[in-house]
Structures are given as C-alpha cells and as structure tokens.
CSV table of C-alpha atoms in Angstrom, one decimal:
chain,number,residue,atom,x,y,z
A,1,MET,CA,-80.7,54.9,-147.5
A,2,ASP,CA,-79.8,51.2,-147.1
A,3,PHE,CA,-82.8,49.7,-145.4
A,4,GLU,CA,-81.4,46.2,-145.6
A,5,PHE,CA,-78.4,47.4,-143.5
A,6,ILE,CA,-80.8,49.0,-141.0
A,7,LYS,CA,-82.8,45.8,-140.7
A,8,GLN,CA,-79.5,43.8,-140.2
A,9,VAL,CA,-78.1,46.0,-137.4
A,10,LEU,CA,-81.4,46.8,-135.7
A,11,PRO,CA,-80.9,44.1,-133.0
A,12,LEU,CA,-77.6,45.6,-132.1
A,13,TYR,CA,-79.2,49.0,-131.5
A,14,ILE,CA,-82.0,47.3,-129.4
A,15,ASP,CA,-79.4,45.7,-127.2
A,16,ALA,CA,-77.5,48.9,-126.9
A,17,ALA,CA,-80.6,50.8,-126.0
A,18,ILE,CA,-81.4,48.3,-123.3
A,19,LEU,CA,-77.9,48.7,-121.8
A,20,THR,CA,-78.2,52.5,-122.0
A,21,LEU,CA,-81.5,52.3,-120.2
A,22,LYS,CA,-80.2,50.0,-117.5
A,23,ILE,CA,-77.3,52.3,-116.7
A,24,GLY,CA,-79.4,55.4,-117.0
A,25,ILE,CA,-82.2,54.1,-114.7
A,26,LEU,CA,-79.8,52.8,-112.0
A,27,GLY,CA,-77.6,55.9,-112.1
A,28,ILE,CA,-80.5,58.2,-111.9
A,29,LEU,CA,-82.2,56.4,-109.0
A,30,ILE,CA,-78.9,56.5,-107.0
A,31,ALA,CA,-78.5,60.1,-108.0
A,32,ILE,CA,-81.9,61.0,-106.6
A,33,ILE,CA,-81.0,59.3,-103.3
A,34,VAL,CA,-77.6,61.0,-103.2
A,35,GLY,CA,-79.2,64.4,-104.0
A,36,LEU,CA,-81.9,64.0,-101.3
A,37,LEU,CA,-79.3,63.1,-98.7
A,38,CYS,CA,-77.1,66.0,-99.7
A,39,THR,CA,-80.0,68.3,-99.5
A,40,LEU,CA,-80.9,67.2,-96.0
A,41,VAL,CA,-77.3,67.7,-94.9
A,42,LEU,CA,-77.1,71.2,-96.3
A,43,HIS,CA,-80.6,72.2,-95.0
A,44,LYS,CA,-79.7,71.0,-91.5
A,45,LYS,CA,-76.3,72.6,-91.8
A,46,ILE,CA,-74.5,69.6,-90.3
A,47,PRO,CA,-70.9,70.6,-89.4
A,48,VAL,CA,-68.2,69.1,-91.5
A,49,LEU,CA,-70.7,67.1,-93.6
A,50,SER,CA,-72.1,70.4,-95.1
A,51,GLN,CA,-68.6,71.4,-96.2
A,52,LEU,CA,-67.9,68.0,-97.7
A,53,VAL,CA,-71.2,68.1,-99.6
A,54,SER,CA,-70.4,71.6,-100.9
A,55,ILE,CA,-67.0,70.4,-102.1
A,56,TYR,CA,-68.6,67.4,-103.8
A,57,ILE,CA,-71.2,69.5,-105.6
A,58,GLU,CA,-68.6,72.0,-106.9
A,59,MET,CA,-66.3,69.1,-108.0
A,60,SER,CA,-69.1,67.2,-109.7
A,61,ARG,CA,-70.8,70.1,-111.5
A,62,ASN,CA,-67.5,71.6,-112.7
A,63,THR,CA,-65.8,68.5,-114.2
A,64,PRO,CA,-66.9,66.7,-117.3
A,65,LEU,CA,-68.5,63.3,-116.9
A,66,ILE,CA,-66.0,61.7,-119.2
A,67,ILE,CA,-63.2,62.7,-116.8
A,68,GLN,CA,-65.1,61.3,-113.8
A,69,LEU,CA,-65.5,58.1,-115.7
A,70,PHE,CA,-61.8,57.9,-116.6
A,71,PHE,CA,-61.0,58.5,-112.9
A,72,ILE,CA,-63.3,55.7,-111.7
A,73,TYR,CA,-62.4,53.2,-114.5
A,74,TYR,CA,-58.7,53.9,-114.8
A,75,GLY,CA,-57.7,55.7,-111.7
A,76,LEU,CA,-59.4,53.6,-108.9
A,77,PRO,CA,-57.6,50.4,-110.0
A,78,LYS,CA,-54.3,52.1,-109.2
A,79,LEU,CA,-55.7,52.3,-105.6
A,80,GLY,CA,-56.7,48.7,-105.6
A,81,LEU,CA,-60.4,49.3,-106.4
A,82,LYS,CA,-61.2,47.7,-109.7
A,83,VAL,CA,-64.6,48.6,-111.2
A,84,ASP,CA,-66.1,47.0,-114.3
A,85,ALA,CA,-67.4,49.2,-117.1
A,86,PHE,CA,-71.1,48.8,-116.2
A,87,ALA,CA,-70.6,49.7,-112.6
A,88,CYS,CA,-68.4,52.6,-113.7
A,89,GLY,CA,-71.1,54.0,-115.9
A,90,VAL,CA,-73.7,53.7,-113.1
A,91,PHE,CA,-71.5,55.3,-110.4
A,92,GLY,CA,-70.3,58.0,-112.8
A,93,LEU,CA,-73.8,59.0,-113.7
A,94,ALA,CA,-74.9,58.9,-110.0
A,95,PHE,CA,-71.8,61.0,-109.0
A,96,LEU,CA,-72.7,63.6,-111.6
A,97,GLY,CA,-76.5,63.4,-111.1
A,98,GLY,CA,-76.4,63.6,-107.3
A,99,SER,CA,-75.1,67.1,-107.4
A,100,TYR,CA,-77.7,68.3,-109.9
A,101,MET,CA,-80.5,66.6,-108.0
A,102,CYS,CA,-79.3,68.2,-104.8
A,103,GLU,CA,-79.4,71.6,-106.3
A,104,ALA,CA,-82.9,71.0,-107.6
A,105,PHE,CA,-84.2,69.9,-104.3
A,106,ARG,CA,-82.4,72.6,-102.4
A,107,SER,CA,-83.6,75.4,-104.7
A,108,GLY,CA,-87.2,74.1,-104.1
A,109,ILE,CA,-86.8,74.2,-100.3
A,110,GLU,CA,-85.3,77.7,-100.4
A,111,THR,CA,-88.2,79.1,-102.4
A,112,ILE,CA,-90.7,78.2,-99.6
A,113,ASP,CA,-91.6,81.0,-97.3
A,114,LYS,CA,-89.7,80.8,-94.0
A,115,ILE,CA,-93.0,81.5,-92.2
A,116,GLN,CA,-94.3,78.0,-93.1
A,117,GLU,CA,-91.5,76.4,-91.3
A,118,GLU,CA,-91.9,78.7,-88.3
A,119,SER,CA,-95.6,78.1,-88.2
A,120,ALA,CA,-95.2,74.3,-88.3
A,121,LEU,CA,-92.7,74.5,-85.4
A,122,SER,CA,-95.0,76.8,-83.4
A,123,LEU,CA,-97.8,74.2,-83.8
A,124,GLY,CA,-95.6,71.5,-82.2
A,125,LEU,CA,-94.1,69.7,-85.1
A,126,SER,CA,-90.5,68.7,-84.8
A,127,HIS,CA,-87.8,69.8,-87.2
A,128,ASN,CA,-87.9,66.5,-88.9
A,129,GLN,CA,-91.7,66.4,-89.2
A,130,THR,CA,-91.6,69.9,-90.6
A,131,LEU,CA,-89.0,68.9,-93.1
A,132,PHE,CA,-90.7,65.7,-94.3
A,133,TYR,CA,-94.3,66.8,-94.1
A,134,ILE,CA,-94.2,70.5,-94.9
A,135,LEU,CA,-91.1,71.4,-96.8
A,136,LEU,CA,-90.1,68.4,-98.9
A,137,PRO,CA,-93.5,67.8,-100.5
A,138,GLN,CA,-93.6,71.4,-101.7
A,139,ALA,CA,-89.9,71.4,-102.7
A,140,VAL,CA,-90.5,68.3,-104.9
A,141,SER,CA,-93.4,70.0,-106.6
A,142,ILE,CA,-91.5,73.3,-107.2
A,143,SER,CA,-88.5,71.3,-108.4
A,144,THR,CA,-90.4,69.1,-110.8
A,145,PRO,CA,-89.3,71.0,-114.0
A,146,ALA,CA,-85.6,71.0,-112.9
A,147,PHE,CA,-85.9,67.4,-111.8
A,148,VAL,CA,-87.2,66.3,-115.2
A,149,ALA,CA,-84.6,68.4,-117.0
A,150,ASN,CA,-81.9,66.7,-114.9
A,151,ILE,CA,-83.2,63.2,-115.8
A,152,ILE,CA,-83.2,64.1,-119.6
A,153,PHE,CA,-79.7,65.6,-119.2
A,154,LEU,CA,-78.3,62.5,-117.5
A,155,LEU,CA,-79.9,60.2,-120.0
A,156,LYS,CA,-78.2,62.2,-122.8
A,157,GLU,CA,-74.9,62.1,-120.9
A,158,THR,CA,-74.9,58.3,-121.3
A,159,SER,CA,-73.5,59.0,-124.8
A,160,VAL,CA,-70.0,59.4,-123.4
A,161,PHE,CA,-70.0,55.8,-122.0
A,162,SER,CA,-68.4,54.6,-125.3
A,163,ALA,CA,-65.2,56.1,-123.9
A,164,ILE,CA,-64.9,53.1,-121.5
A,165,SER,CA,-65.9,50.6,-124.1
A,166,LEU,CA,-69.5,50.1,-123.0
A,167,MET,CA,-71.6,48.9,-125.9
A,168,ASP,CA,-74.2,51.7,-125.5
A,169,LEU,CA,-75.9,53.5,-128.4
A,170,MET,CA,-73.1,55.8,-129.2
A,171,PHE,CA,-70.5,53.0,-129.2
A,172,THR,CA,-72.6,50.9,-131.5
A,173,ALA,CA,-73.1,53.8,-133.9
A,174,LYS,CA,-69.4,54.6,-134.0
A,175,ASP,CA,-68.5,51.0,-134.3
A,176,LEU,CA,-70.8,50.4,-137.3
A,177,ILE,CA,-69.7,53.6,-139.0
A,178,GLY,CA,-66.0,52.4,-138.7
A,179,LEU,CA,-66.8,48.9,-139.9
A,180,TYR,CA,-69.2,49.5,-142.8
A,181,TYR,CA,-69.0,53.3,-143.5
A,182,LYS,CA,-72.8,53.5,-143.3
A,183,THR,CA,-72.8,56.9,-141.6
A,184,VAL,CA,-76.3,58.1,-142.5
A,185,GLU,CA,-78.0,54.9,-141.6
A,186,SER,CA,-76.1,54.5,-138.3
A,187,LEU,CA,-76.8,58.1,-137.2
A,188,VAL,CA,-80.4,57.9,-138.2
A,189,LEU,CA,-80.8,54.8,-135.9
A,190,LEU,CA,-78.9,56.5,-133.2
A,191,VAL,CA,-81.2,59.5,-133.2
A,192,PHE,CA,-84.3,57.3,-133.5
A,193,PHE,CA,-83.4,55.3,-130.4
A,194,TYR,CA,-82.5,58.3,-128.3
A,195,LEU,CA,-85.8,59.8,-129.2
A,196,ILE,CA,-87.6,56.6,-128.2
A,197,ILE,CA,-85.8,56.9,-124.8
A,198,LEU,CA,-86.1,60.6,-124.2
A,199,LEU,CA,-89.5,61.6,-125.7
A,200,PRO,CA,-91.6,59.5,-123.2
A,201,VAL,CA,-89.5,61.0,-120.3
A,202,SER,CA,-90.2,64.5,-121.5
A,203,ILE,CA,-93.9,63.9,-122.1
A,204,LEU,CA,-94.4,62.1,-118.8
A,205,GLY,CA,-92.4,64.8,-117.0
A,206,SER,CA,-94.7,67.5,-118.4
A,207,TYR,CA,-97.8,65.4,-117.4
A,208,VAL,CA,-96.5,64.9,-113.8
A,209,GLU,CA,-95.7,68.6,-113.5
A,210,ARG,CA,-99.2,69.6,-114.5
A,211,ARG,CA,-100.8,67.1,-112.2
A,212,VAL,CA,-98.6,68.1,-109.2
A,213,ARG,CA,-99.4,71.8,-109.8
A,214,TYR,CA,-103.1,71.0,-110.2
A,215,ALA,CA,-103.0,69.3,-106.8
A,216,GLY,CA,-102.0,72.6,-105.3
A,217,PHE,CA,-98.5,71.8,-103.9
A,218,GLY,CA,-95.9,74.5,-104.1
A,219,SER,CA,-98.4,77.3,-104.6
C-alpha cells in the first residue's frame, strides 16, 4: 500500500466526494418533490395526468440510469436543449428517483385502512384535509424504510456519472488507475469515501425510523 500516493491524491477524492454529494442531495430533493406530486396525482386519479404518471414510472424504473443520462446529455442537444454535465446528473437522478419515491409514498398510502379516510370525511374534513392531515403523515411513517433505502440506492447510482465526464468519485478512481496503475490504493479510497457518505445516511435513517414508529404514526 502506497500511503504517499494516498496522501497525494486525497484532495482529489475530497473534491470528487463534494461534487457527488451536491448532485446527490439536489437530485434526491427534486426526486422527493416529483415523487410526492406523482403520488397525489395517482391518489386523486386525475384523468390523463394519472396515465402520464404511470407511463413515467414504468419508463423510469425499467431503464438504466446511464441510458437516461445519455439521453439527457447527448439526445436533448439534438432537440436544441443543451444541458451541462452537472445539471444532467441532477435531472437524471431526479428522473429516476422520482418514480421510486412515488412508489414508496403510494405504497404507504395504500396500506392505510380505508375506514380512516371515510371517518375523516364523515367528520367534515375535506378530501385535501384528509389527505394532508390523515393519510400523508401515516404514509410517510410507513414508507420510512423504503424512503431511506431509495436515498441510499440513489446515492450509489451516482457512480455512473463518470460516463458523462463528471469528476465524481468513480471518475476520479478510474482516472487515477489509468494514469498511475495504483489500483488497490485508488479503490480503497473509493470505498472509504462512499462509506463516509452512505453510512451516516443509513444510521440516521434507522434512527428516524425508530423515532417515527415510537411516536405512534402508521400503527
């Protein structure tokens, strides 16, 4: 193990980790918003929009992220819409993540007894009040494990961003291996930085899940 080499390239990995986190956080935040909006459309069974959302979910979940990135980065410019690599990474992650977040939210809502919605409506609450004050809080609680799993999944999917020349962790590792043939050192640093990013998310997710369950939601 060449520790001098590790010390030399460590700043490159730090910069790559920061870039990976920026794309991951922005993409996941947009994915949550997209997933929630899609869930509302499907729950309310809005004509036309429901069908479009269903098509989007099937298309997003059944095509690899790398193909989606290629379409955004190389395909859209052919239509006159040029997107830089950073924005492509964010939008690609949001496009993929939105469908997974939607399914997580929707599965949470569907597990709630129908009688709760009927009771809320009979007490005078509107459909929107029932959705936002009764159904969604419980759905979020029930969906917490899937929600956390989706976040971890999306953060790991950032490893394909090297395909569009983004200087993320994977790109940095492959570049250094190609230049210096320091495969072991480069891969050790790659694993180390992904663990730094993902382990806190996993631990925090488990903590939030326990706290939410303890609060009594979704039971």
